[in-house]
Tab-separated table of C-alpha atoms in Angstrom:
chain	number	residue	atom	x	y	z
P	1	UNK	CA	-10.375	-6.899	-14.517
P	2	UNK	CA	-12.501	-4.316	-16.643
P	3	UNK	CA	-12.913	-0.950	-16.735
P	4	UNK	CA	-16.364	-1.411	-16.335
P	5	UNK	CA	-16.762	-3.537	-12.923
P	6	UNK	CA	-13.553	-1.636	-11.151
P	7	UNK	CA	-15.614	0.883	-9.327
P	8	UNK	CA	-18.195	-2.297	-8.188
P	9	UNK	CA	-15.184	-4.160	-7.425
P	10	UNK	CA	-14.071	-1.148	-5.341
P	11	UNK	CA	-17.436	-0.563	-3.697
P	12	UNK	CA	-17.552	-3.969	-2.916
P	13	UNK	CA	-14.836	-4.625	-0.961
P	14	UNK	CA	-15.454	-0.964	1.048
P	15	UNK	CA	-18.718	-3.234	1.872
P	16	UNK	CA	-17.400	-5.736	3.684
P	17	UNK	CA	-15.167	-3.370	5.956
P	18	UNK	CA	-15.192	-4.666	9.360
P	19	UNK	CA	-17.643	-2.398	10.926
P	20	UNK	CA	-15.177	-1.666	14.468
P	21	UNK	CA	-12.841	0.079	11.547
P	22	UNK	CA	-15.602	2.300	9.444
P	23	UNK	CA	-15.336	5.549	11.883
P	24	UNK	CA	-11.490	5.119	11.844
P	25	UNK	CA	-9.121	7.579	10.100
P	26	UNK	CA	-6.368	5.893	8.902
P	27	UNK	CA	-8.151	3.059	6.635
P	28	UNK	CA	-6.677	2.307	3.424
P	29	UNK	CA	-7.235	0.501	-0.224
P	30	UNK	CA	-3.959	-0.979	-1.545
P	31	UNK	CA	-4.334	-1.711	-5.050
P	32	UNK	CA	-1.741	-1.590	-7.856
P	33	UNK	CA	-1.018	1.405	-10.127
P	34	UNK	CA	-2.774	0.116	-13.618
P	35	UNK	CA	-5.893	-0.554	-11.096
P	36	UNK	CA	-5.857	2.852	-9.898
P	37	UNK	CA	-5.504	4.312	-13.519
P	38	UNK	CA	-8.600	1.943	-13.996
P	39	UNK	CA	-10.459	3.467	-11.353
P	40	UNK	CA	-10.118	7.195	-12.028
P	41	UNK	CA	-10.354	6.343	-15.609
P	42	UNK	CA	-13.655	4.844	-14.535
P	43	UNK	CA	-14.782	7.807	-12.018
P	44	UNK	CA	-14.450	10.480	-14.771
P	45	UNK	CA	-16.276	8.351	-17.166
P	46	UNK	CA	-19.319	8.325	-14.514
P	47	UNK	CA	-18.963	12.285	-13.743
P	48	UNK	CA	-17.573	11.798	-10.275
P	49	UNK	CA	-15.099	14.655	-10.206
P	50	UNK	CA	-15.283	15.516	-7.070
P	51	UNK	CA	-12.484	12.848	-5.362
P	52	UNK	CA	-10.155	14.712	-2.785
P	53	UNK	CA	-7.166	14.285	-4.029
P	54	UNK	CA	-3.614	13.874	-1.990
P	55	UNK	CA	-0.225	15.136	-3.179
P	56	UNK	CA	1.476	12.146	-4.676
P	57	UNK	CA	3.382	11.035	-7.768
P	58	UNK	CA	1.529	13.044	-10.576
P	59	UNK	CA	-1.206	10.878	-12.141
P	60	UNK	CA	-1.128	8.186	-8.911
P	61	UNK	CA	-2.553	10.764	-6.307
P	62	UNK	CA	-4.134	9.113	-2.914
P	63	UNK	CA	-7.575	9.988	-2.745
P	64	UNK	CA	-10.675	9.169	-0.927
P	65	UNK	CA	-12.759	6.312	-2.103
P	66	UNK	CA	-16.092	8.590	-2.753
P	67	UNK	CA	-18.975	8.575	0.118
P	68	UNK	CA	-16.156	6.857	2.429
P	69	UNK	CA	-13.401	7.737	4.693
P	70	UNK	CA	-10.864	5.231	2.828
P	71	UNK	CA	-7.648	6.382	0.869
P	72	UNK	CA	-6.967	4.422	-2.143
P	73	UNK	CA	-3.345	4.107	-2.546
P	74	UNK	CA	-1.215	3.052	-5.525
P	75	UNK	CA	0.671	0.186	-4.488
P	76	UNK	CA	3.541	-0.521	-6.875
P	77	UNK	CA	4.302	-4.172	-4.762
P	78	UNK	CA	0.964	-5.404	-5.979
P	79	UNK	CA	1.411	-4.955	-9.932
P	80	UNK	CA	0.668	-7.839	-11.773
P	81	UNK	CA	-0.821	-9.834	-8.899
P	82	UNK	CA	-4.748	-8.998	-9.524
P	83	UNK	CA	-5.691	-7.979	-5.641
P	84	UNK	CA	-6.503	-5.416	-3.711
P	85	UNK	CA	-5.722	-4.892	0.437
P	86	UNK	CA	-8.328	-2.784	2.714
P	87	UNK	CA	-6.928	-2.278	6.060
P	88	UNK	CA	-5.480	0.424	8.617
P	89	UNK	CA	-2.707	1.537	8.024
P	90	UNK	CA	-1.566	1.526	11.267
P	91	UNK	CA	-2.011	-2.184	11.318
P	92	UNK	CA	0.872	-2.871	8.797
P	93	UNK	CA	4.244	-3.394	10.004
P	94	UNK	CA	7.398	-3.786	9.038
P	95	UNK	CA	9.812	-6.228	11.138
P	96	UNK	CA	13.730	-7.218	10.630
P	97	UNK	CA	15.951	-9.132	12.174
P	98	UNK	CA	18.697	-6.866	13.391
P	99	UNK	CA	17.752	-7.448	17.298
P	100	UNK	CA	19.815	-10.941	16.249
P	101	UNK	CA	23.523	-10.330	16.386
P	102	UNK	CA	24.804	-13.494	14.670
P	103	UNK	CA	22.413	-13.285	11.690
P	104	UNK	CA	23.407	-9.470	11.172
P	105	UNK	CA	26.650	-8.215	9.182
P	106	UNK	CA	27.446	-4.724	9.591
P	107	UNK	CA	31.257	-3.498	7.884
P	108	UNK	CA	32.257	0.234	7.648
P	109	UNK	CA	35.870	1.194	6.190
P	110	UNK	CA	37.346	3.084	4.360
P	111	UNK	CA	38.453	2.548	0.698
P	112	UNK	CA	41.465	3.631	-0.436
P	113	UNK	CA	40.653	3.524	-4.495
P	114	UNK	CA	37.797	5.778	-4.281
P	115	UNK	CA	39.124	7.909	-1.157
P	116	UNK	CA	35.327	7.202	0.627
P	117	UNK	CA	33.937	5.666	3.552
P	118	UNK	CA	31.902	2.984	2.866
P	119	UNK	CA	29.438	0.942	4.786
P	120	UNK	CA	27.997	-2.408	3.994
P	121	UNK	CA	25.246	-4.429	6.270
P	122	UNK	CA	22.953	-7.910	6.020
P	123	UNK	CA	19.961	-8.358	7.420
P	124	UNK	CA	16.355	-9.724	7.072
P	125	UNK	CA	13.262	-7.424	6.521
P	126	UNK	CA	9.540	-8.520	6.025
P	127	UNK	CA	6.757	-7.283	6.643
P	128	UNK	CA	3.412	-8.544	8.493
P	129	UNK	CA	-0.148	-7.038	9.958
P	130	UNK	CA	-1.396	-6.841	13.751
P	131	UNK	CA	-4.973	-8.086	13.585
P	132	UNK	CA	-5.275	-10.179	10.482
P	133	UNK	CA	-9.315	-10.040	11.022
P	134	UNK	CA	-8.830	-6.195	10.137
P	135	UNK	CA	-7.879	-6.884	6.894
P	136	UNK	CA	-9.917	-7.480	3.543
P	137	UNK	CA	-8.266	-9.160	0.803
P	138	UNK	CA	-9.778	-9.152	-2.745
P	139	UNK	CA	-8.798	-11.035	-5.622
P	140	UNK	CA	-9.839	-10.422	-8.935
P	141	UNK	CA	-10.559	-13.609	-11.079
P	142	UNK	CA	-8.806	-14.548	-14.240
Protein backbone atom coordinates (compact mmCIF):
# COMPACT_ATOMS: atom_id res chain seq x y z
CA UNK A 1 0.00 0.00 0.00
CA UNK A 2 1.18 3.66 -0.97
CA UNK A 3 0.66 6.80 0.18
CA UNK A 4 -0.43 7.75 -3.01
CA UNK A 5 -3.47 5.24 -3.88
CA UNK A 6 -4.75 5.15 0.04
CA UNK A 7 -7.36 7.79 -0.38
CA UNK A 8 -8.54 5.81 -3.95
CA UNK A 9 -8.32 2.74 -2.05
CA UNK A 10 -10.54 4.42 0.57
CA UNK A 11 -12.96 5.95 -1.90
CA UNK A 12 -13.22 2.83 -3.46
CA UNK A 13 -14.39 0.66 -1.11
CA UNK A 14 -17.03 3.65 0.28
CA UNK A 15 -18.20 2.83 -3.52
CA UNK A 16 -19.27 -0.34 -3.26
CA UNK A 17 -21.32 0.26 0.08
CA UNK A 18 -24.40 -1.67 -0.08
CA UNK A 19 -26.80 0.98 -1.00
CA UNK A 20 -29.78 -0.25 1.97
CA UNK A 21 -26.71 0.99 4.44
CA UNK A 22 -25.64 4.59 2.74
CA UNK A 23 -28.43 6.75 4.78
CA UNK A 24 -27.47 4.78 7.96
CA UNK A 25 -25.63 6.35 10.94
CA UNK A 26 -23.61 4.01 12.44
CA UNK A 27 -21.39 2.80 9.28
CA UNK A 28 -17.86 2.29 9.81
CA UNK A 29 -14.19 1.80 8.02
CA UNK A 30 -11.96 -0.56 10.05
CA UNK A 31 -8.56 -0.22 8.93
CA UNK A 32 -5.30 -0.53 10.90
CA UNK A 33 -3.41 2.33 12.60
CA UNK A 34 -0.24 2.76 10.01
CA UNK A 35 -3.26 2.88 7.29
CA UNK A 36 -4.93 5.57 9.03
CA UNK A 37 -1.59 7.56 9.53
CA UNK A 38 -1.46 6.89 5.66
CA UNK A 39 -4.65 8.38 5.07
CA UNK A 40 -4.49 11.66 6.98
CA UNK A 41 -0.97 11.86 5.91
CA UNK A 42 -2.51 11.67 2.46
CA UNK A 43 -5.64 14.15 3.15
CA UNK A 44 -3.32 17.01 4.30
CA UNK A 45 -1.10 16.47 1.41
CA UNK A 46 -4.33 17.09 -0.94
CA UNK A 47 -5.59 20.23 1.28
CA UNK A 48 -8.55 18.41 2.74
CA UNK A 49 -8.50 19.86 6.23
CA UNK A 50 -11.69 19.95 6.87
CA UNK A 51 -12.30 16.04 8.35
CA UNK A 52 -14.55 16.09 11.59
CA UNK A 53 -12.62 14.75 13.86
CA UNK A 54 -13.73 12.43 17.07
CA UNK A 55 -12.02 12.40 20.47
CA UNK A 56 -9.74 9.41 20.41
CA UNK A 57 -6.17 8.37 21.17
CA UNK A 58 -4.19 11.57 20.09
CA UNK A 59 -2.96 11.19 16.49
CA UNK A 60 -5.64 8.03 15.75
CA UNK A 61 -8.86 10.27 16.01
CA UNK A 62 -12.23 8.69 14.32
CA UNK A 63 -13.29 10.85 11.71
CA UNK A 64 -15.61 11.00 8.85
CA UNK A 65 -14.50 9.65 5.55
CA UNK A 66 -14.97 13.20 3.57
CA UNK A 67 -18.37 13.71 1.41
CA UNK A 68 -19.71 10.48 3.41
CA UNK A 69 -21.41 9.56 6.53
CA UNK A 70 -18.66 6.74 7.38
CA UNK A 71 -16.24 6.87 10.48
CA UNK A 72 -12.88 5.58 9.79
CA UNK A 73 -11.64 3.88 12.78
CA UNK A 74 -8.14 2.77 13.78
CA UNK A 75 -8.28 -0.78 14.27
CA UNK A 76 -5.23 -2.04 16.16
CA UNK A 77 -6.53 -6.06 15.45
CA UNK A 78 -5.92 -5.45 11.79
CA UNK A 79 -2.08 -4.31 11.87
CA UNK A 80 -0.03 -6.10 9.65
CA UNK A 81 -2.83 -7.90 7.81
CA UNK A 82 -3.23 -5.38 4.65
CA UNK A 83 -7.34 -5.01 4.80
CA UNK A 84 -9.77 -2.87 5.51
CA UNK A 85 -13.67 -3.72 6.98
CA UNK A 86 -16.76 -1.32 5.94
CA UNK A 87 -19.75 -2.25 7.85
CA UNK A 88 -22.30 -1.09 10.69
CA UNK A 89 -21.28 -1.14 13.56
CA UNK A 90 -24.15 -2.39 14.99
CA UNK A 91 -23.73 -5.47 12.91
CA UNK A 92 -20.55 -6.68 14.81
CA UNK A 93 -20.88 -8.84 17.69
CA UNK A 94 -19.19 -10.28 20.16
CA UNK A 95 -20.30 -13.92 21.45
CA UNK A 96 -18.78 -16.31 24.39
CA UNK A 97 -19.48 -19.28 25.67
CA UNK A 98 -20.39 -18.73 29.28
CA UNK A 99 -24.27 -19.77 28.70
CA UNK A 100 -22.27 -23.45 28.78
CA UNK A 101 -21.67 -24.50 32.35
CA UNK A 102 -19.24 -27.40 31.81
CA UNK A 103 -16.94 -25.52 29.40
CA UNK A 104 -16.80 -22.46 31.95
CA UNK A 105 -14.36 -22.25 35.11
CA UNK A 106 -15.11 -19.62 37.46
CA UNK A 107 -12.80 -19.74 41.15
CA UNK A 108 -12.92 -16.83 43.70
CA UNK A 109 -10.86 -17.15 47.12
CA UNK A 110 -9.06 -15.68 49.05
CA UNK A 111 -5.20 -15.75 49.29
CA UNK A 112 -3.60 -15.79 52.29
CA UNK A 113 0.14 -14.59 50.99
CA UNK A 114 -1.05 -11.47 49.53
CA UNK A 115 -4.09 -10.89 52.08
CA UNK A 116 -6.54 -10.34 48.65
CA UNK A 117 -9.43 -11.80 47.11
CA UNK A 118 -8.82 -13.14 44.01
CA UNK A 119 -10.90 -14.35 41.16
CA UNK A 120 -9.95 -16.50 38.26
CA UNK A 121 -12.45 -17.66 35.22
CA UNK A 122 -12.18 -19.69 31.58
CA UNK A 123 -14.13 -19.16 28.93
CA UNK A 124 -14.39 -18.77 25.09
CA UNK A 125 -14.90 -15.32 23.34
CA UNK A 126 -15.09 -14.61 19.50
CA UNK A 127 -16.49 -12.51 17.69
CA UNK A 128 -18.83 -12.65 14.42
CA UNK A 129 -21.26 -10.19 12.16
CA UNK A 130 -25.22 -10.39 11.65
CA UNK A 131 -25.67 -9.94 7.91
CA UNK A 132 -22.43 -10.92 6.29
CA UNK A 133 -23.87 -9.23 2.86
CA UNK A 134 -23.50 -5.85 4.92
CA UNK A 135 -20.06 -6.09 5.02
CA UNK A 136 -17.20 -4.97 2.52
CA UNK A 137 -13.93 -6.49 2.84
CA UNK A 138 -10.86 -5.01 1.05
CA UNK A 139 -7.58 -6.39 0.67
CA UNK A 140 -4.72 -4.63 -0.40
CA UNK A 141 -2.33 -6.62 -2.77
CA UNK A 142 1.25 -7.43 -2.07
Amino acid sequence: MFAGNVIDAIDGIVSVQPEELMDKDNNKLFLAPALMRMYKAALVKANMYHVMVESGKPGMEDFYIPGTNIMATATPGLSGLQKMYLSQADNLVMGTDLVDEASTTFELFYDKASRSLKFTDEFKAGTNVIFKGQVVEFTFGS
